Amino acid sequence: SIMMLIMAFIYPVAGALYDRFGARRVLATGVIITALGFWINAHLNSLTGFYLSYGILLALGFGLLGTITHSAIIAQWFQGKKKGTALSIALASYGSGIALVPLIQVIINHLGWRGTFQAMAGVELILLPLVLALQRRPPGSSSLDWEPVLALPKIESSSAGFSSYASLNLLNAARTRPFWFIFASYLCVGIFLNVVIINLVAHLSLDLGWSETMAASALSVIGVLGIGGGVFWGILSDRF
């Protein structure tokens, strides 16, 4: 719960850092912070330490690696009709992560929670050279580590259609109804989904007596359905 709250404040910061420094530096920093957070978690012995490391440090890393940065990257790369499909495929990785919860539970059963945190830190470090090597600037960009255009053209007509909002800056976008409709939809999804994710495994294992592996498998169903549903709606967004 602390992590989710902190991430709500980190996302605007991540967006500002992306605008200023570009995707490669933001993603690399997020990978390093996340690896450090996992490694610290593996060596903690107090609840306060977990609040600080898992709730704050990992929230910072996850925020830099989250939907804000990836959405901006895809918007730069896919300027045509397939932007929704590309974004939905990329963000399906979040559903994939939830679907892998049973595997994480199996690893915990064999390595313990400390060993699992150490393994996750190692995986993050493996991702670092991949981010640095594979993160490319989009077509048409001449900078070494591209930066999104900060000075966007101003829209003169207030009656412009929804598609015209693509070139708005943050201040002008916040004055439009579509901006707040998107904000409200993300708020509702975040509240309901995270309430389920935080409590489902504990409810199934502690209250209903399910094994930890079975409870984790039930949670993975949400991830599997999220993959298919996300890609489906992404394709429809491009079509309609």
PDB file of C-alpha atoms in Angstrom:
ATOM      1  CA  SER A   1       0.000   0.000   0.000  1.00  0.00           C
ATOM      2  CA  ILE A   2       2.861   2.396   0.789  1.00  0.00           C
ATOM      3  CA  MET A   3       4.483   1.525  -2.528  1.00  0.00           C
ATOM      4  CA  MET A   4       1.313   2.279  -4.500  1.00  0.00           C
ATOM      5  CA  LEU A   5       0.879   5.598  -2.723  1.00  0.00           C
ATOM      6  CA  ILE A   6       4.485   6.636  -3.349  1.00  0.00           C
ATOM      7  CA  MET A   7       4.290   5.584  -6.992  1.00  0.00           C
ATOM      8  CA  ALA A   8       1.339   7.927  -7.491  1.00  0.00           C
ATOM      9  CA  PHE A   9       3.708  10.798  -6.694  1.00  0.00           C
ATOM     10  CA  ILE A  10       6.664   9.285  -8.574  1.00  0.00           C
ATOM     11  CA  TYR A  11       4.917   9.020 -11.950  1.00  0.00           C
ATOM     12  CA  PRO A  12       4.776  12.802 -12.592  1.00  0.00           C
ATOM     13  CA  VAL A  13       8.449  13.002 -11.600  1.00  0.00           C
ATOM     14  CA  ALA A  14       9.262  10.150 -13.989  1.00  0.00           C
ATOM     15  CA  GLY A  15       7.499  12.000 -16.792  1.00  0.00           C
ATOM     16  CA  ALA A  16       9.442  15.185 -16.078  1.00  0.00           C
ATOM     17  CA  LEU A  17      12.747  13.264 -15.997  1.00  0.00           C
ATOM     18  CA  TYR A  18      11.871  11.602 -19.295  1.00  0.00           C
ATOM     19  CA  ASP A  19      11.239  15.013 -20.861  1.00  0.00           C
ATOM     20  CA  ARG A  20      14.554  16.330 -19.581  1.00  0.00           C
ATOM     21  CA  PHE A  21      16.952  13.379 -19.924  1.00  0.00           C
ATOM     22  CA  GLY A  22      15.388  10.935 -22.376  1.00  0.00           C
ATOM     23  CA  ALA A  23      14.307   7.322 -22.067  1.00  0.00           C
ATOM     24  CA  ARG A  24      17.655   5.526 -21.892  1.00  0.00           C
ATOM     25  CA  ARG A  25      18.891   7.372 -18.822  1.00  0.00           C
ATOM     26  CA  VAL A  26      15.549   7.159 -17.027  1.00  0.00           C
ATOM     27  CA  LEU A  27      15.175   3.423 -17.660  1.00  0.00           C
ATOM     28  CA  ALA A  28      18.783   2.669 -16.700  1.00  0.00           C
ATOM     29  CA  THR A  29      18.390   4.616 -13.467  1.00  0.00           C
ATOM     30  CA  GLY A  30      15.156   2.762 -12.714  1.00  0.00           C
ATOM     31  CA  VAL A  31      16.848  -0.606 -13.248  1.00  0.00           C
ATOM     32  CA  ILE A  32      19.718   0.298 -10.899  1.00  0.00           C
ATOM     33  CA  ILE A  33      17.394   1.579  -8.158  1.00  0.00           C
ATOM     34  CA  THR A  34      15.155  -1.482  -8.451  1.00  0.00           C
ATOM     35  CA  ALA A  35      18.115  -3.879  -8.239  1.00  0.00           C
ATOM     36  CA  LEU A  36      19.403  -2.007  -5.205  1.00  0.00           C
ATOM     37  CA  GLY A  37      15.979  -2.172  -3.564  1.00  0.00           C
ATOM     38  CA  PHE A  38      15.693  -5.930  -4.090  1.00  0.00           C
ATOM     39  CA  TRP A  39      19.211  -6.477  -2.723  1.00  0.00           C
ATOM     40  CA  ILE A  40      18.531  -4.379   0.382  1.00  0.00           C
ATOM     41  CA  ASN A  41      15.262  -6.241   0.979  1.00  0.00           C
ATOM     42  CA  ALA A  42      17.160  -9.526   1.055  1.00  0.00           C
ATOM     43  CA  HIS A  43      19.215  -8.340   4.036  1.00  0.00           C
ATOM     44  CA  LEU A  44      16.604  -6.543   6.146  1.00  0.00           C
ATOM     45  CA  ASN A  45      15.587  -7.631   9.624  1.00  0.00           C
ATOM     46  CA  SER A  46      13.068  -4.966  10.629  1.00  0.00           C
ATOM     47  CA  LEU A  47       9.583  -3.963   9.495  1.00  0.00           C
ATOM     48  CA  THR A  48      10.615  -0.313   9.347  1.00  0.00           C
ATOM     49  CA  GLY A  49      13.372  -1.232   6.931  1.00  0.00           C
ATOM     50  CA  PHE A  50      10.854  -2.912   4.646  1.00  0.00           C
ATOM     51  CA  TYR A  51       8.633   0.154   4.747  1.00  0.00           C
ATOM     52  CA  LEU A  52      11.559   2.299   3.619  1.00  0.00           C
ATOM     53  CA  SER A  53      13.116  -0.089   1.089  1.00  0.00           C
ATOM     54  CA  TYR A  54      10.109  -1.876  -0.383  1.00  0.00           C
ATOM     55  CA  GLY A  55       7.640   0.952   0.071  1.00  0.00           C
ATOM     56  CA  ILE A  56       9.795   3.886  -1.007  1.00  0.00           C
ATOM     57  CA  LEU A  57      13.011   2.809  -2.761  1.00  0.00           C
ATOM     58  CA  LEU A  58      11.369   0.159  -4.945  1.00  0.00           C
ATOM     59  CA  ALA A  59       8.455   2.508  -5.619  1.00  0.00           C
ATOM     60  CA  LEU A  60      10.971   4.973  -7.055  1.00  0.00           C
ATOM     61  CA  GLY A  61      12.525   2.299  -9.269  1.00  0.00           C
ATOM     62  CA  PHE A  62       9.185   0.915 -10.422  1.00  0.00           C
ATOM     63  CA  GLY A  63       7.944   4.432 -11.128  1.00  0.00           C
ATOM     64  CA  LEU A  64      10.861   5.135 -13.462  1.00  0.00           C
ATOM     65  CA  LEU A  65      10.283   1.795 -15.224  1.00  0.00           C
ATOM     66  CA  GLY A  66       6.501   2.121 -15.361  1.00  0.00           C
ATOM     67  CA  THR A  67       3.818   2.954 -17.875  1.00  0.00           C
ATOM     68  CA  ILE A  68       4.713   6.636 -18.132  1.00  0.00           C
ATOM     69  CA  THR A  69       8.122   6.079 -19.705  1.00  0.00           C
ATOM     70  CA  HIS A  70       7.030   3.217 -21.944  1.00  0.00           C
ATOM     71  CA  SER A  71       3.933   5.028 -23.179  1.00  0.00           C
ATOM     72  CA  ALA A  72       6.066   8.003 -24.171  1.00  0.00           C
ATOM     73  CA  ILE A  73       8.598   5.775 -25.953  1.00  0.00           C
ATOM     74  CA  ILE A  74       5.913   4.004 -27.969  1.00  0.00           C
ATOM     75  CA  ALA A  75       4.219   7.296 -28.842  1.00  0.00           C
ATOM     76  CA  GLN A  76       7.552   8.434 -30.337  1.00  0.00           C
ATOM     77  CA  TRP A  77       8.148   5.236 -32.303  1.00  0.00           C
ATOM     78  CA  PHE A  78       4.642   4.508 -33.586  1.00  0.00           C
ATOM     79  CA  GLN A  79       3.237   7.601 -35.257  1.00  0.00           C
ATOM     80  CA  GLY A  80       0.807   5.746 -37.523  1.00  0.00           C
ATOM     81  CA  LYS A  81      -2.336   3.689 -37.017  1.00  0.00           C
ATOM     82  CA  LYS A  82      -0.784   0.896 -34.923  1.00  0.00           C
ATOM     83  CA  LYS A  83       0.040   2.937 -31.826  1.00  0.00           C
ATOM     84  CA  GLY A  84      -2.733   1.387 -29.708  1.00  0.00           C
ATOM     85  CA  THR A  85      -1.725  -2.142 -30.681  1.00  0.00           C
ATOM     86  CA  ALA A  86       1.947  -1.465 -29.971  1.00  0.00           C
ATOM     87  CA  LEU A  87       1.156   0.087 -26.601  1.00  0.00           C
ATOM     88  CA  SER A  88      -1.145  -2.765 -25.587  1.00  0.00           C
ATOM     89  CA  ILE A  89       1.481  -5.400 -26.482  1.00  0.00           C
ATOM     90  CA  ALA A  90       4.167  -3.574 -24.522  1.00  0.00           C
ATOM     91  CA  LEU A  91       1.967  -3.081 -21.465  1.00  0.00           C
ATOM     92  CA  ALA A  92       0.880  -6.722 -21.620  1.00  0.00           C
ATOM     93  CA  SER A  93       4.180  -7.343 -19.838  1.00  0.00           C
ATOM     94  CA  TYR A  94       2.485  -6.193 -16.618  1.00  0.00           C
ATOM     95  CA  GLY A  95      -0.083  -8.943 -17.014  1.00  0.00           C
ATOM     96  CA  SER A  96       2.744 -11.344 -17.767  1.00  0.00           C
ATOM     97  CA  GLY A  97       4.397 -10.382 -14.497  1.00  0.00           C
ATOM     98  CA  ILE A  98       1.231 -11.170 -12.553  1.00  0.00           C
ATOM     99  CA  ALA A  99       0.863 -14.438 -14.464  1.00  0.00           C
ATOM    100  CA  LEU A 100       4.340 -15.456 -13.247  1.00  0.00           C
ATOM    101  CA  VAL A 101       3.361 -15.146  -9.572  1.00  0.00           C
ATOM    102  CA  PRO A 102       3.103 -18.977  -9.163  1.00  0.00           C
ATOM    103  CA  LEU A 103       6.677 -19.302 -10.477  1.00  0.00           C
ATOM    104  CA  ILE A 104       7.863 -16.715  -7.954  1.00  0.00           C
ATOM    105  CA  GLN A 105       6.101 -18.663  -5.218  1.00  0.00           C
ATOM    106  CA  VAL A 106       7.897 -21.847  -6.285  1.00  0.00           C
ATOM    107  CA  ILE A 107      11.234 -19.988  -6.172  1.00  0.00           C
ATOM    108  CA  ILE A 108      10.383 -18.704  -2.690  1.00  0.00           C
ATOM    109  CA  ASN A 109       9.620 -22.256  -1.596  1.00  0.00           C
ATOM    110  CA  HIS A 110      13.087 -23.368  -2.740  1.00  0.00           C
ATOM    111  CA  LEU A 111      15.292 -20.332  -2.060  1.00  0.00           C
ATOM    112  CA  GLY A 112      13.364 -18.564   0.682  1.00  0.00           C
ATOM    113  CA  TRP A 113      12.229 -14.957   0.433  1.00  0.00           C
ATOM    114  CA  ARG A 114      15.761 -13.599   0.953  1.00  0.00           C
ATOM    115  CA  GLY A 115      17.213 -15.736  -1.812  1.00  0.00           C
ATOM    116  CA  THR A 116      14.344 -14.752  -4.107  1.00  0.00           C
ATOM    117  CA  PHE A 117      15.003 -11.052  -3.555  1.00  0.00           C
ATOM    118  CA  GLN A 118      18.683 -11.636  -4.366  1.00  0.00           C
ATOM    119  CA  ALA A 119      17.746 -13.509  -7.546  1.00  0.00           C
ATOM    120  CA  MET A 120      15.435 -10.671  -8.601  1.00  0.00           C
ATOM    121  CA  ALA A 121      18.239  -8.165  -8.016  1.00  0.00           C
ATOM    122  CA  GLY A 122      20.452 -10.240 -10.308  1.00  0.00           C
ATOM    123  CA  VAL A 123      17.799 -10.308 -13.022  1.00  0.00           C
ATOM    124  CA  GLU A 124      17.522  -6.521 -12.856  1.00  0.00           C
ATOM    125  CA  LEU A 125      21.277  -6.134 -13.286  1.00  0.00           C
ATOM    126  CA  ILE A 126      21.144  -8.384 -16.346  1.00  0.00           C
ATOM    127  CA  LEU A 127      18.566  -6.002 -17.813  1.00  0.00           C
ATOM    128  CA  LEU A 128      20.839  -2.968 -17.425  1.00  0.00           C
ATOM    129  CA  PRO A 129      23.193  -3.664 -20.380  1.00  0.00           C
ATOM    130  CA  LEU A 130      20.169  -4.671 -22.460  1.00  0.00           C
ATOM    131  CA  VAL A 131      18.516  -1.319 -21.779  1.00  0.00           C
ATOM    132  CA  LEU A 132      21.689   0.555 -22.656  1.00  0.00           C
ATOM    133  CA  ALA A 133      22.313  -1.496 -25.797  1.00  0.00           C
ATOM    134  CA  LEU A 134      18.810  -1.909 -27.211  1.00  0.00           C
ATOM    135  CA  GLN A 135      17.109   1.358 -26.321  1.00  0.00           C
ATOM    136  CA  ARG A 136      17.238   3.268 -29.611  1.00  0.00           C
ATOM    137  CA  ARG A 137      16.184   6.743 -30.625  1.00  0.00           C
ATOM    138  CA  PRO A 138      13.023   6.840 -32.791  1.00  0.00           C
ATOM    139  CA  PRO A 139      13.202   7.470 -36.545  1.00  0.00           C
ATOM    140  CA  GLY A 140      13.825  11.103 -37.380  1.00  0.00           C
ATOM    141  CA  SER A 141      15.654  11.915 -34.153  1.00  0.00           C
ATOM    142  CA  SER A 142      19.204  13.194 -34.474  1.00  0.00           C
ATOM    143  CA  SER A 143      20.220  13.232 -30.798  1.00  0.00           C
ATOM    144  CA  LEU A 144      22.330  10.481 -29.257  1.00  0.00           C
ATOM    145  CA  ASP A 145      19.748   9.845 -26.553  1.00  0.00           C
ATOM    146  CA  TRP A 146      16.623  11.394 -27.933  1.00  0.00           C
ATOM    147  CA  GLU A 147      14.477  13.745 -25.934  1.00  0.00           C
ATOM    148  CA  PRO A 148      10.783  14.400 -26.639  1.00  0.00           C
ATOM    149  CA  VAL A 149       9.900  17.768 -28.098  1.00  0.00           C
ATOM    150  CA  LEU A 150       9.214  20.172 -25.232  1.00  0.00           C
ATOM    151  CA  ALA A 151       7.812  23.107 -27.217  1.00  0.00           C
ATOM    152  CA  LEU A 152       4.575  21.822 -28.730  1.00  0.00           C
ATOM    153  CA  PRO A 153       2.403  23.802 -31.136  1.00  0.00           C
ATOM    154  CA  LYS A 154      -0.478  25.641 -29.540  1.00  0.00           C
ATOM    155  CA  ILE A 155      -4.013  24.761 -30.549  1.00  0.00           C
ATOM    156  CA  GLU A 156      -6.043  27.827 -31.368  1.00  0.00           C
ATOM    157  CA  SER A 157      -9.507  26.358 -31.649  1.00  0.00           C
ATOM    158  CA  SER A 158     -11.226  25.175 -28.488  1.00  0.00           C
ATOM    159  CA  SER A 159     -13.688  23.142 -30.568  1.00  0.00           C
ATOM    160  CA  ALA A 160     -11.007  20.900 -32.012  1.00  0.00           C
ATOM    161  CA  GLY A 161     -11.699  17.181 -32.131  1.00  0.00           C
ATOM    162  CA  PHE A 162     -10.229  14.649 -29.742  1.00  0.00           C
ATOM    163  CA  SER A 163      -7.411  13.766 -32.147  1.00  0.00           C
ATOM    164  CA  SER A 164      -6.165  17.367 -32.002  1.00  0.00           C
ATOM    165  CA  TYR A 165      -5.203  16.992 -28.347  1.00  0.00           C
ATOM    166  CA  ALA A 166      -2.147  14.940 -29.312  1.00  0.00           C
ATOM    167  CA  SER A 167      -0.051  18.124 -29.564  1.00  0.00           C
ATOM    168  CA  LEU A 168      -1.165  19.753 -26.300  1.00  0.00           C
ATOM    169  CA  ASN A 169       1.273  20.459 -23.491  1.00  0.00           C
ATOM    170  CA  LEU A 170       0.448  19.434 -19.930  1.00  0.00           C
ATOM    171  CA  LEU A 171      -1.074  22.727 -18.819  1.00  0.00           C
ATOM    172  CA  ASN A 172      -3.452  22.962 -21.765  1.00  0.00           C
ATOM    173  CA  ALA A 173      -4.241  19.243 -21.683  1.00  0.00           C
ATOM    174  CA  ALA A 174      -5.322  19.525 -18.041  1.00  0.00           C
ATOM    175  CA  ARG A 175      -8.027  21.951 -19.158  1.00  0.00           C
ATOM    176  CA  THR A 176      -9.711  19.380 -21.379  1.00  0.00           C
ATOM    177  CA  ARG A 177     -12.360  16.824 -20.507  1.00  0.00           C
ATOM    178  CA  PRO A 178     -10.611  13.866 -22.236  1.00  0.00           C
ATOM    179  CA  PHE A 179      -7.599  14.380 -19.955  1.00  0.00           C
ATOM    180  CA  TRP A 180      -9.732  14.041 -16.842  1.00  0.00           C
ATOM    181  CA  PHE A 181     -11.729  11.142 -18.283  1.00  0.00           C
ATOM    182  CA  ILE A 182      -8.441   9.252 -18.747  1.00  0.00           C
ATOM    183  CA  PHE A 183      -7.325  10.292 -15.247  1.00  0.00           C
ATOM    184  CA  ALA A 184     -10.588   9.015 -13.721  1.00  0.00           C
ATOM    185  CA  SER A 185     -10.437   5.709 -15.597  1.00  0.00           C
ATOM    186  CA  TYR A 186      -6.867   5.029 -14.445  1.00  0.00           C
ATOM    187  CA  LEU A 187      -7.831   5.991 -10.898  1.00  0.00           C
ATOM    188  CA  CYS A 188     -10.732   3.530 -10.828  1.00  0.00           C
ATOM    189  CA  VAL A 189      -8.718   0.698 -12.370  1.00  0.00           C
ATOM    190  CA  GLY A 190      -5.806   1.330 -10.007  1.00  0.00           C
ATOM    191  CA  ILE A 191      -7.987   1.345  -6.899  1.00  0.00           C
ATOM    192  CA  PHE A 192      -9.968  -1.793  -7.653  1.00  0.00           C
ATOM    193  CA  LEU A 193      -7.140  -3.830  -9.179  1.00  0.00           C
ATOM    194  CA  ASN A 194      -4.653  -3.072  -6.403  1.00  0.00           C
ATOM    195  CA  VAL A 195      -7.224  -3.807  -3.688  1.00  0.00           C
ATOM    196  CA  VAL A 196      -7.644  -7.272  -5.205  1.00  0.00           C
ATOM    197  CA  ILE A 197      -3.925  -7.895  -5.757  1.00  0.00           C
ATOM    198  CA  ILE A 198      -2.931  -6.862  -2.225  1.00  0.00           C
ATOM    199  CA  ASN A 199      -5.540  -8.983  -0.466  1.00  0.00           C
ATOM    200  CA  LEU A 200      -6.373 -11.934  -2.739  1.00  0.00           C
ATOM    201  CA  VAL A 201      -3.491 -14.278  -1.902  1.00  0.00           C
ATOM    202  CA  ALA A 202      -3.750 -13.602   1.836  1.00  0.00           C
ATOM    203  CA  HIS A 203      -7.507 -14.171   1.761  1.00  0.00           C
ATOM    204  CA  LEU A 204      -7.256 -17.455  -0.138  1.00  0.00           C
ATOM    205  CA  SER A 205      -4.355 -18.862   1.886  1.00  0.00           C
ATOM    206  CA  LEU A 206      -5.139 -17.597   5.405  1.00  0.00           C
ATOM    207  CA  ASP A 207      -8.944 -17.354   5.402  1.00  0.00           C
ATOM    208  CA  LEU A 208      -9.905 -20.170   3.033  1.00  0.00           C
ATOM    209  CA  GLY A 209      -6.992 -22.531   3.697  1.00  0.00           C
ATOM    210  CA  TRP A 210      -5.601 -22.734   0.167  1.00  0.00           C
ATOM    211  CA  SER A 211      -1.955 -23.611  -0.290  1.00  0.00           C
ATOM    212  CA  GLU A 212       0.339 -20.683  -1.066  1.00  0.00           C
ATOM    213  CA  THR A 213       1.022 -22.016  -4.570  1.00  0.00           C
ATOM    214  CA  MET A 214      -2.683 -22.424  -5.354  1.00  0.00           C
ATOM    215  CA  ALA A 215      -3.452 -18.949  -4.045  1.00  0.00           C
ATOM    216  CA  ALA A 216      -0.695 -17.496  -6.226  1.00  0.00           C
ATOM    217  CA  SER A 217      -2.073 -19.418  -9.222  1.00  0.00           C
ATOM    218  CA  ALA A 218      -5.480 -17.813  -8.675  1.00  0.00           C
ATOM    219  CA  LEU A 219      -3.832 -14.392  -8.822  1.00  0.00           C
ATOM    220  CA  SER A 220      -2.078 -15.337 -12.057  1.00  0.00           C
ATOM    221  CA  VAL A 221      -5.482 -15.734 -13.742  1.00  0.00           C
ATOM    222  CA  ILE A 222      -5.880 -11.950 -13.507  1.00  0.00           C
ATOM    223  CA  GLY A 223      -2.581 -11.514 -15.334  1.00  0.00           C
ATOM    224  CA  VAL A 224      -3.445 -13.997 -18.094  1.00  0.00           C
ATOM    225  CA  LEU A 225      -6.812 -12.372 -18.750  1.00  0.00           C
ATOM    226  CA  GLY A 226      -5.181  -8.953 -18.622  1.00  0.00           C
ATOM    227  CA  ILE A 227      -2.777  -9.890 -21.420  1.00  0.00           C
ATOM    228  CA  GLY A 228      -5.526 -10.941 -23.817  1.00  0.00           C
ATOM    229  CA  GLY A 229      -7.912  -8.182 -22.817  1.00  0.00           C
ATOM    230  CA  GLY A 230      -5.294  -5.456 -23.115  1.00  0.00           C
ATOM    231  CA  VAL A 231      -4.154  -6.481 -26.596  1.00  0.00           C
ATOM    232  CA  PHE A 232      -7.783  -6.893 -27.716  1.00  0.00           C
ATOM    233  CA  TRP A 233      -8.753  -3.363 -26.677  1.00  0.00           C
ATOM    234  CA  GLY A 234      -5.518  -1.967 -28.120  1.00  0.00           C
ATOM    235  CA  ILE A 235      -6.368  -3.394 -31.529  1.00  0.00           C
ATOM    236  CA  LEU A 236      -9.901  -1.994 -31.302  1.00  0.00           C
ATOM    237  CA  SER A 237      -8.554   1.447 -30.383  1.00  0.00           C
ATOM    238  CA  ASP A 238      -6.566   1.513 -33.623  1.00  0.00           C
ATOM    239  CA  ARG A 239      -9.547   0.372 -35.649  1.00  0.00           C
ATOM    240  CA  PHE A 240     -12.261   2.601 -34.215  1.00  0.00           C
TER     241      PHE A 240
END
